[in-house]
Coordinates of C-alpha atoms in Angstrom, one line a residue:
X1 CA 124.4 108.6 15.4
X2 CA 127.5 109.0 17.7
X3 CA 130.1 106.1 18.6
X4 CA 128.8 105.1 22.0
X5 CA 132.9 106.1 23.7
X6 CA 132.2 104.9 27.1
X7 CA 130.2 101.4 26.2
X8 CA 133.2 100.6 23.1
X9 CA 135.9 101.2 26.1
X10 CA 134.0 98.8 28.5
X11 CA 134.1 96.5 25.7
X12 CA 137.3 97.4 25.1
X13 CA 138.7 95.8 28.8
X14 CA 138.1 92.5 27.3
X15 CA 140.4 93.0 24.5
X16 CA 143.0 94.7 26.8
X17 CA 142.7 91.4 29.2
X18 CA 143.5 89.3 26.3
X19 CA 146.2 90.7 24.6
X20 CA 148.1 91.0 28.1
X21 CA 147.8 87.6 28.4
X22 CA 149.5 87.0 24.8
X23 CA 151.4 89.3 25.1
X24 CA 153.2 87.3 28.5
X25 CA 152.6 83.9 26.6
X26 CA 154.4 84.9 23.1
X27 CA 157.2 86.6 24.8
X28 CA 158.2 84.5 27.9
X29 CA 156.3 80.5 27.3
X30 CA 158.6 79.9 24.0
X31 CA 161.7 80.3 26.2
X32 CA 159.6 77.9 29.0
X33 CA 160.0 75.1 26.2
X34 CA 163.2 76.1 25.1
X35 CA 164.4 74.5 28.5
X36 CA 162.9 71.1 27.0
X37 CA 163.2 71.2 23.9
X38 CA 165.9 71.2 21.5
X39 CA 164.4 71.6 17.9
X40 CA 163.1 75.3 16.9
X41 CA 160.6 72.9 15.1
X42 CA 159.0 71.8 17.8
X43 CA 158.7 74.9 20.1
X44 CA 156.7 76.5 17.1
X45 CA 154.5 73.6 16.7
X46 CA 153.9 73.8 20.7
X47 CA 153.2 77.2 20.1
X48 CA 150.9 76.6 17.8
X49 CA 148.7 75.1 19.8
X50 CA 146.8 78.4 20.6
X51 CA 145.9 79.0 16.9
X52 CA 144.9 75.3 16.3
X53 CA 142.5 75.6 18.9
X54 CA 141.4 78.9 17.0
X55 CA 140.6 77.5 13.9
X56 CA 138.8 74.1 15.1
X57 CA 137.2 74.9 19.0
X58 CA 136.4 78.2 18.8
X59 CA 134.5 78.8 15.5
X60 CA 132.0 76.6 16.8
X61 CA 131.4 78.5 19.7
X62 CA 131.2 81.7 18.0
X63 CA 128.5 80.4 16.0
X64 CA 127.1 78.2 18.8
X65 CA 126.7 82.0 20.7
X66 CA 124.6 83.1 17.7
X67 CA 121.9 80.5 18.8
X68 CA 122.3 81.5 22.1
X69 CA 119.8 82.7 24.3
X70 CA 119.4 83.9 28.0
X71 CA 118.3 86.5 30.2
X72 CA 122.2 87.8 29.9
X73 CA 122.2 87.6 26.4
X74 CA 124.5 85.5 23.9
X75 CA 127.6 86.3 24.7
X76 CA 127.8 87.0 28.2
X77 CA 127.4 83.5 29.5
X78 CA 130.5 82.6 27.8
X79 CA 132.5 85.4 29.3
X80 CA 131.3 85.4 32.7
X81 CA 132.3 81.7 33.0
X82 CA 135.2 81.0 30.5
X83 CA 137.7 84.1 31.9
X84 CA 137.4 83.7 35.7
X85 CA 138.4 79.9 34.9
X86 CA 141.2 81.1 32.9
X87 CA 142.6 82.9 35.6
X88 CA 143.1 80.1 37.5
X89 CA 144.9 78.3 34.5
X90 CA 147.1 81.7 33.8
X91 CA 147.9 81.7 37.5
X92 CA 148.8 78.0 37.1
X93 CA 151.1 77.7 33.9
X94 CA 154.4 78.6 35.5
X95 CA 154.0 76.6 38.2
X96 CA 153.8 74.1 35.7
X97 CA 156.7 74.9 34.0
X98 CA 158.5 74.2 37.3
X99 CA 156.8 70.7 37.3
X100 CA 158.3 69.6 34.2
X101 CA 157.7 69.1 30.4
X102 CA 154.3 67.4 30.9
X103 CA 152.5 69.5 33.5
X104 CA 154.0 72.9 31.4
X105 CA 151.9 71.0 28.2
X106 CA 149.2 70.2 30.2
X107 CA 148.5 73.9 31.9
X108 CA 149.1 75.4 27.8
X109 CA 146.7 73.2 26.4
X110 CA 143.9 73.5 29.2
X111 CA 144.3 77.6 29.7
X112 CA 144.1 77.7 25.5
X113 CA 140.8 75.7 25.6
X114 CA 139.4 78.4 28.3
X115 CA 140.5 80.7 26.3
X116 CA 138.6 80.0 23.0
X117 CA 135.6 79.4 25.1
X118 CA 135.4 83.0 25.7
X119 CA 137.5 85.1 23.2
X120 CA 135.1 85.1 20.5
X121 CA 132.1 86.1 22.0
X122 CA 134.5 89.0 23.5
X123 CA 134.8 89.9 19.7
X124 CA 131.3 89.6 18.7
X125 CA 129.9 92.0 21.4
X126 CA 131.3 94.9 19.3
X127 CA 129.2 94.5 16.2
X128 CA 126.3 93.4 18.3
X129 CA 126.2 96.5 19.9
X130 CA 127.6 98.9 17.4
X131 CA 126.1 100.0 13.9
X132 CA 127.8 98.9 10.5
X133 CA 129.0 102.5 9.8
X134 CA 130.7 103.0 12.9
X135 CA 132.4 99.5 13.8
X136 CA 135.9 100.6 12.0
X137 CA 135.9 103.6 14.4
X138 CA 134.5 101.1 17.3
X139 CA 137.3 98.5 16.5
X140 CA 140.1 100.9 16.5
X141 CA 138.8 102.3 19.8
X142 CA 138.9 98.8 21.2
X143 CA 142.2 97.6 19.5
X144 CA 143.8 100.9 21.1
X145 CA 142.7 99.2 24.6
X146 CA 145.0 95.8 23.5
X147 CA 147.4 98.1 22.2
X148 CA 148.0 99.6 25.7
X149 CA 147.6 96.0 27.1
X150 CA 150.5 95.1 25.1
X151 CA 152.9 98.1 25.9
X152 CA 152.2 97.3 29.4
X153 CA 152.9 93.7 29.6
X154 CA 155.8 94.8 27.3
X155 CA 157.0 97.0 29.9
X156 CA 156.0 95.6 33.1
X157 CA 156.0 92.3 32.1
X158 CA 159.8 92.6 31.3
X159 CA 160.3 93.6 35.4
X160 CA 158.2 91.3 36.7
X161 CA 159.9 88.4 34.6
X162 CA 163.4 89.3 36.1
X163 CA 162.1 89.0 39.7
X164 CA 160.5 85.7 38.5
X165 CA 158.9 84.3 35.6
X166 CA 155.7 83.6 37.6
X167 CA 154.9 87.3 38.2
X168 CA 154.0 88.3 34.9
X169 CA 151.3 85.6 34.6
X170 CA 150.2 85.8 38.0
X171 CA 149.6 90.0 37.3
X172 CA 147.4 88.6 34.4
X173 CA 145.7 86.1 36.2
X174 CA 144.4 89.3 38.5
X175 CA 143.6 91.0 35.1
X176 CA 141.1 88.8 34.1
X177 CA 139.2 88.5 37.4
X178 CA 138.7 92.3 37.2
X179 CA 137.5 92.0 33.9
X180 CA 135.3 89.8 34.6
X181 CA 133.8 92.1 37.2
X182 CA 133.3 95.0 34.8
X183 CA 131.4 92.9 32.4
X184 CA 129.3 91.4 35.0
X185 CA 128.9 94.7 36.5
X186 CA 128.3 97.1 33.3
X187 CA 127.9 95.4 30.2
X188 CA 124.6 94.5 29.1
X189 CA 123.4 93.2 25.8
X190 CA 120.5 93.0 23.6
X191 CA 118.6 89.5 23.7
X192 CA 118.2 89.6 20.0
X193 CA 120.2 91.3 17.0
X194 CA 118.8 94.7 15.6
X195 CA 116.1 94.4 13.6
X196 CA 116.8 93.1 10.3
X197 CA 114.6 92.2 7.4
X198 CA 111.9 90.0 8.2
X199 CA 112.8 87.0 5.4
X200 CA 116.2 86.7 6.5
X201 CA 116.9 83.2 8.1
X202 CA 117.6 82.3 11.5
X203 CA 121.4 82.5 12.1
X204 CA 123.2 79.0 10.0
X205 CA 125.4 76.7 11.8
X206 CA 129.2 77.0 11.4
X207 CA 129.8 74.4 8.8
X208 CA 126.9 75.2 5.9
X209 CA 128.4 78.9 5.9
X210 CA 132.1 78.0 5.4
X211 CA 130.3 75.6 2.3
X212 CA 129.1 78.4 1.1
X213 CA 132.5 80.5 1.3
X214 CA 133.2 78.3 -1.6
X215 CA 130.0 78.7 -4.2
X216 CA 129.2 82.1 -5.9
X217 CA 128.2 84.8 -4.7
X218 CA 130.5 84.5 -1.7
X219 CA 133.5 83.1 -3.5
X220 CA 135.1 86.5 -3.2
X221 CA 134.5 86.4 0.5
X222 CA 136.8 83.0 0.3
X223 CA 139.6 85.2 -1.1
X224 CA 139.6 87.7 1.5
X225 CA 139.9 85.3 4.0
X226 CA 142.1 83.3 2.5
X227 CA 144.5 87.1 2.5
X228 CA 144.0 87.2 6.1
X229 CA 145.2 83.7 6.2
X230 CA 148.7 84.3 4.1
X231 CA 149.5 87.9 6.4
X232 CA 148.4 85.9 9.4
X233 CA 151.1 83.5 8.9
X234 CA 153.8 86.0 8.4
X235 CA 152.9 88.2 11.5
X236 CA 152.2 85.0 13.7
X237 CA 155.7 83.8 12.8
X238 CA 157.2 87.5 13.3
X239 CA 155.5 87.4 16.8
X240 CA 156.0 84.3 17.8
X241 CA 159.8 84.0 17.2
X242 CA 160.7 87.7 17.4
X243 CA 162.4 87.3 21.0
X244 CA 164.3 84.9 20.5
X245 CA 165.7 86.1 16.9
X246 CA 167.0 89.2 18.5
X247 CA 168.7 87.2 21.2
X248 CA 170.5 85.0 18.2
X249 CA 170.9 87.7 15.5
X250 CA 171.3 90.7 17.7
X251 CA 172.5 89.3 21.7
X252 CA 169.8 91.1 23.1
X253 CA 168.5 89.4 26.1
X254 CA 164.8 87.7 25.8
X255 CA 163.1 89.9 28.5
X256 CA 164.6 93.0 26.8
X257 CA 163.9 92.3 23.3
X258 CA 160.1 91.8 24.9
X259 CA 160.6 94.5 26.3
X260 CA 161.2 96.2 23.1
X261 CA 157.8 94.9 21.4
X262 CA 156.2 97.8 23.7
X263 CA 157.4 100.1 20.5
X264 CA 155.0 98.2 18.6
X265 CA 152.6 98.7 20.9
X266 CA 153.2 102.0 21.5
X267 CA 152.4 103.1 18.0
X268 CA 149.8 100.8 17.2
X269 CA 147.9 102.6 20.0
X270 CA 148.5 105.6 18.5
X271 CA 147.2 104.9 15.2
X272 CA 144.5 102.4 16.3
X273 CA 141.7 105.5 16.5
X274 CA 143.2 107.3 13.1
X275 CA 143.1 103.8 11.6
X276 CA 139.6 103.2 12.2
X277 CA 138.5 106.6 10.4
X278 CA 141.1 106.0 8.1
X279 CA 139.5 103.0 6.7
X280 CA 136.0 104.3 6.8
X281 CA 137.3 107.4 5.2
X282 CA 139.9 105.5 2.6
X283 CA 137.5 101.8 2.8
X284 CA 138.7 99.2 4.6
X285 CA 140.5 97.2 1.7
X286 CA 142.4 100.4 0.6
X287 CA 143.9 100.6 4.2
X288 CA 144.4 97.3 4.9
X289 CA 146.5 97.2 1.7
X290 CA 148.3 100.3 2.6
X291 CA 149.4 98.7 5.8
X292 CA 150.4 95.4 4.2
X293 CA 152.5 97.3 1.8
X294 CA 155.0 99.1 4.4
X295 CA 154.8 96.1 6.8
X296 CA 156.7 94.2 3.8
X297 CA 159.2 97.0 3.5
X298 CA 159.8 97.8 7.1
X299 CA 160.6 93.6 7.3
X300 CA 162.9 94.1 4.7
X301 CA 164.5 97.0 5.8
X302 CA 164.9 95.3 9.7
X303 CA 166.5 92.2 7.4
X304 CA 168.9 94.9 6.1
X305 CA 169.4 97.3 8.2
X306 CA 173.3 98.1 9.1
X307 CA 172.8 98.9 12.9
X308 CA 170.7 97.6 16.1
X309 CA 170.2 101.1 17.0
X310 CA 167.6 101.0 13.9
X311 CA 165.7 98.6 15.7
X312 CA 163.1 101.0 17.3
X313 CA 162.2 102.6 14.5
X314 CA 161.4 99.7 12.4
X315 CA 159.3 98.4 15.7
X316 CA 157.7 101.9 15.4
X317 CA 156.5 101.6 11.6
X318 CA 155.3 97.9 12.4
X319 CA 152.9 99.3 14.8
X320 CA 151.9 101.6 12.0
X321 CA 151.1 99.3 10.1
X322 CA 149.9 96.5 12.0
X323 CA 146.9 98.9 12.9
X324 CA 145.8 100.0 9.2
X325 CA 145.6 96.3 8.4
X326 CA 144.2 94.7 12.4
X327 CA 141.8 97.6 12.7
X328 CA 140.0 97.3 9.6
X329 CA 140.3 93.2 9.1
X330 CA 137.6 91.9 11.2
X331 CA 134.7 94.5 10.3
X332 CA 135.7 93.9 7.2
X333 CA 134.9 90.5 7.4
X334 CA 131.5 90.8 9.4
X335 CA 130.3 93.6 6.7
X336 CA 129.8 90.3 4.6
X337 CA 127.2 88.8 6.5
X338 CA 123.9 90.1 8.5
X339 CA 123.5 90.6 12.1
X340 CA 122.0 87.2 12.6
X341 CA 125.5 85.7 11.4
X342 CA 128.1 88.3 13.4
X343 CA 128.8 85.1 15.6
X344 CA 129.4 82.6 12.7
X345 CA 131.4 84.9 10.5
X346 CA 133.5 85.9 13.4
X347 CA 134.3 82.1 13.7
X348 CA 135.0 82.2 10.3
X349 CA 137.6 84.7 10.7
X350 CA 139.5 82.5 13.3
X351 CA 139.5 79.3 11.2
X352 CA 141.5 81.4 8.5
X353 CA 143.5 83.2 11.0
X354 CA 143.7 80.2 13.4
X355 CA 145.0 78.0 10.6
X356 CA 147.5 80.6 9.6
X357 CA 148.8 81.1 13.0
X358 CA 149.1 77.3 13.8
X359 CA 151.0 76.5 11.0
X360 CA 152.8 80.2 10.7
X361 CA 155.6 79.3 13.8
X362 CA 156.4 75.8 13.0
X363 CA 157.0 76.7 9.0
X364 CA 159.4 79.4 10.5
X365 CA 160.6 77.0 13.1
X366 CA 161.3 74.3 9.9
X367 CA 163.3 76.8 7.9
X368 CA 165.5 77.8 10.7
X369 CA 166.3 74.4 11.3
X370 CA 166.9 73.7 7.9
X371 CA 169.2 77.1 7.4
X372 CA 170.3 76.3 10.7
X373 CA 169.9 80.0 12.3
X374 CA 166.6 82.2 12.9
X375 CA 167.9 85.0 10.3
X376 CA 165.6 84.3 7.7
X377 CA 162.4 85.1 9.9
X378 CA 161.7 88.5 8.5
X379 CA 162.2 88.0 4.9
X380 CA 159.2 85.4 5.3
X381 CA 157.2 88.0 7.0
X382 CA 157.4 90.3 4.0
X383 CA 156.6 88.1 2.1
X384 CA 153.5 86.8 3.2
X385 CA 152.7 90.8 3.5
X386 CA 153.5 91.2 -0.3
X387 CA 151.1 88.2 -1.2
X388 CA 148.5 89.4 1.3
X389 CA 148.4 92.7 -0.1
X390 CA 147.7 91.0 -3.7
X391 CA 145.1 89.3 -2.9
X392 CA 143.9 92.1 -1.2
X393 CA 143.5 94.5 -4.4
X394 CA 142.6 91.7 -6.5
X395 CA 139.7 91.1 -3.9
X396 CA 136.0 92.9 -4.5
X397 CA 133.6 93.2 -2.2
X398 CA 130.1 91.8 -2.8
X399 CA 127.0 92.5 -0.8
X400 CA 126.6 90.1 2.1
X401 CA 123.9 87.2 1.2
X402 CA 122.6 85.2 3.9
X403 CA 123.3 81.4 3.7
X404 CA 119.7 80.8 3.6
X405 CA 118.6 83.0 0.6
X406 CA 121.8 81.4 -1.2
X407 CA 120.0 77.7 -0.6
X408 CA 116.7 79.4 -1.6
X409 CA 118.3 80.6 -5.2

């Protein structure tokens, strides 16, 4: 059976939406708080608010959107309310920026709970509606549509934030209300999961499956999502505070050092497709562990490196490698479960990830205060890579066991 190209890049819309969106909020909302704010501390824990809400909101509705059920499906509901709504909050956050402190927290946290509401079931339509063999090649077809989301809010973000720092969030507000549209208009998913064996369960609730993480035979699932976690933190803290270490370290402006993210982007769309075959070629773990390794190098070597005009190219190899690890993570993670638990599992992948990327920018944000500079921000990012990339090998995969059978045994 074929990839279905032109359904995966209507899917893939909802994944370009998003990643615009953070794309505009990691590069341009840090220095919103930075106006407030004094400690680096505290502007990473702000930060953090997104990937808090990741790990304890949205979980719950990806597995609530497993239980689902309407004449639009299990996922669509979500979407077609959830992103329209965010629009208005993405429209809305500079203006509360210009309000003060408490209106600027208020817009962050309300747009971030919109955001969850919606975000996973984004995700989960891709293994609903794409066999196991082909969701590596699926994922790095959709991950290329963020990837050109992010070089463009790189890019024309950058413009739009020197006429004004509402234009770049206002253009995404837009976004999202024509994504909506397409998925109203064009995407349509089964009512049930593909037909599985007739004694698996009906899909388990968030909470008895993360259990179950932790009791043979899924205690090697625990590990890889506890690897996920540790390079989560690293490349959260990386992202997060990348801006704003150039500025410092390098004098680069903050718009033009988010400008130059768009490298990043720029080559992590181009390897997003070969990634995708790559890890169903290579397996998934074997790539993801490739792309762990020379993200911890390239750190290094941006740590080291004797001239600014270097920059680029170390941008360039991040993409690289970003791609052989994002691409392959998350159907790595669903391959451990059946198609009754796609919503659950996905959950489960933001709870480690979420955690990781709440906590990721405020441990950065502590050590700079502590060294009293943001210089030591990439040798942390390799070396959450390096202990990623461990776990990683020392990680086998075991065939996926429904939670109910596990009970049962």
């Amino acid at each position: 059976m074929r990839l279905a190209w032109g359904r995966t890049l209507l899917l893939g819309t909802g994944f370009f939406a998003v990643s615009v969106i953070a794309s505009f909020y990691d590069s341009y909302v840090p220095k919103f708080y930075e106006g407030f704010l004094q400690s680096s501390a505290l502007v990473g824990l702000v930060m953090g608010i997104d990937n808090l809400l990741a790990w304890t909101v949205q979980p719950f509705i990806s597995s609530l959107s497993d239980r689902t059920q309407t004449r639009l499906g299990r996922r669509l509901p979500f979407i077609l309310v959830g992103m329209p709504i965010a629009a208005i909050l993405v429209f809305l956050l500079p203006l509360g920026r210009e309000l003060g402190l408490w209106p600027l927290l208020a817009a962050t946290v309300l747009l971030n709970l919109c955001l969850v509401s919606f975000r996973s079931p984004v995700i989960a339509l891709m293994p609903d509606l794409t066999p196991q063999e082909q969701r590596s090649q699926a994922n790095g077809l959709i991950n290329l549509m963020g990837g050109v989301g992010s070089v463009m809010a790189a890019l024309l973000g950058s413009r739009l934030y020197g006429l004004s720092p509402r234009y770049p969030f206002w253009f995404g507000a837009a976004i999202f209300l024509v994504v909506t549209f397409i998925f109203a208009r064009w995407i349509r998913e089964p009512k049930q999961p593909e037909p599985v064996d007739s004694d698996e369960p009906k899909p388990a609730a968030l909470l008895p499956t993360l259990g179950a993480l932790f009791r043979e035979p899924r205690r090697m699932g625990l590990m890889l999502f506890v690897a996920m976690a540790v390079y989560m933190t690293g490349y959260q803290a990386v992202n997060t505070w990348f801006t704003l270490w150039s500025e410092q370290q390098l004098g680069i402006p903050v718009n033009e050092a988010a400008s130059k993210l768009s490298i990043v982007g720029l080559a992590f769309i181009l390897m997003a497709v070969p990634a995708g075959f790559l890890g169903a070629r290579l397996g998934r773990r074997l790539t993801m562990a490739l792309g762990l390794g020379s993200m911890a190098l390239v750190f290094l070597g941006i740590q080291f490196m004797g001239n600014a005009s270097n920059l680029p190219l170390f941008l360039g190899a991040t993409g690289i490698g970003w791609a052989l690890v994002n691409i392959n993570a998350y159907p790595l993670a669903v391959s451990l479960c059946g198609p009754s638990e796609t919503g659950t599992y996905t959950g489960l992948y933001y709870i480690f990830t979420g955690i990781a990327g709440t906590f990721g920018p405020g441990i950065a944000g502590q050590v700079f205060d502590l060294a009293g500079s943001k210089q030591p921000l990439f040798p942390l990012g390799a070396a959450a890579m390096g202990l990623a990339m461990l776990l990683l090998l020392l990680w086998r995969e075991r065939p996926a066991v429904s939670v109910g059978l596990l009970k049962a045994s």
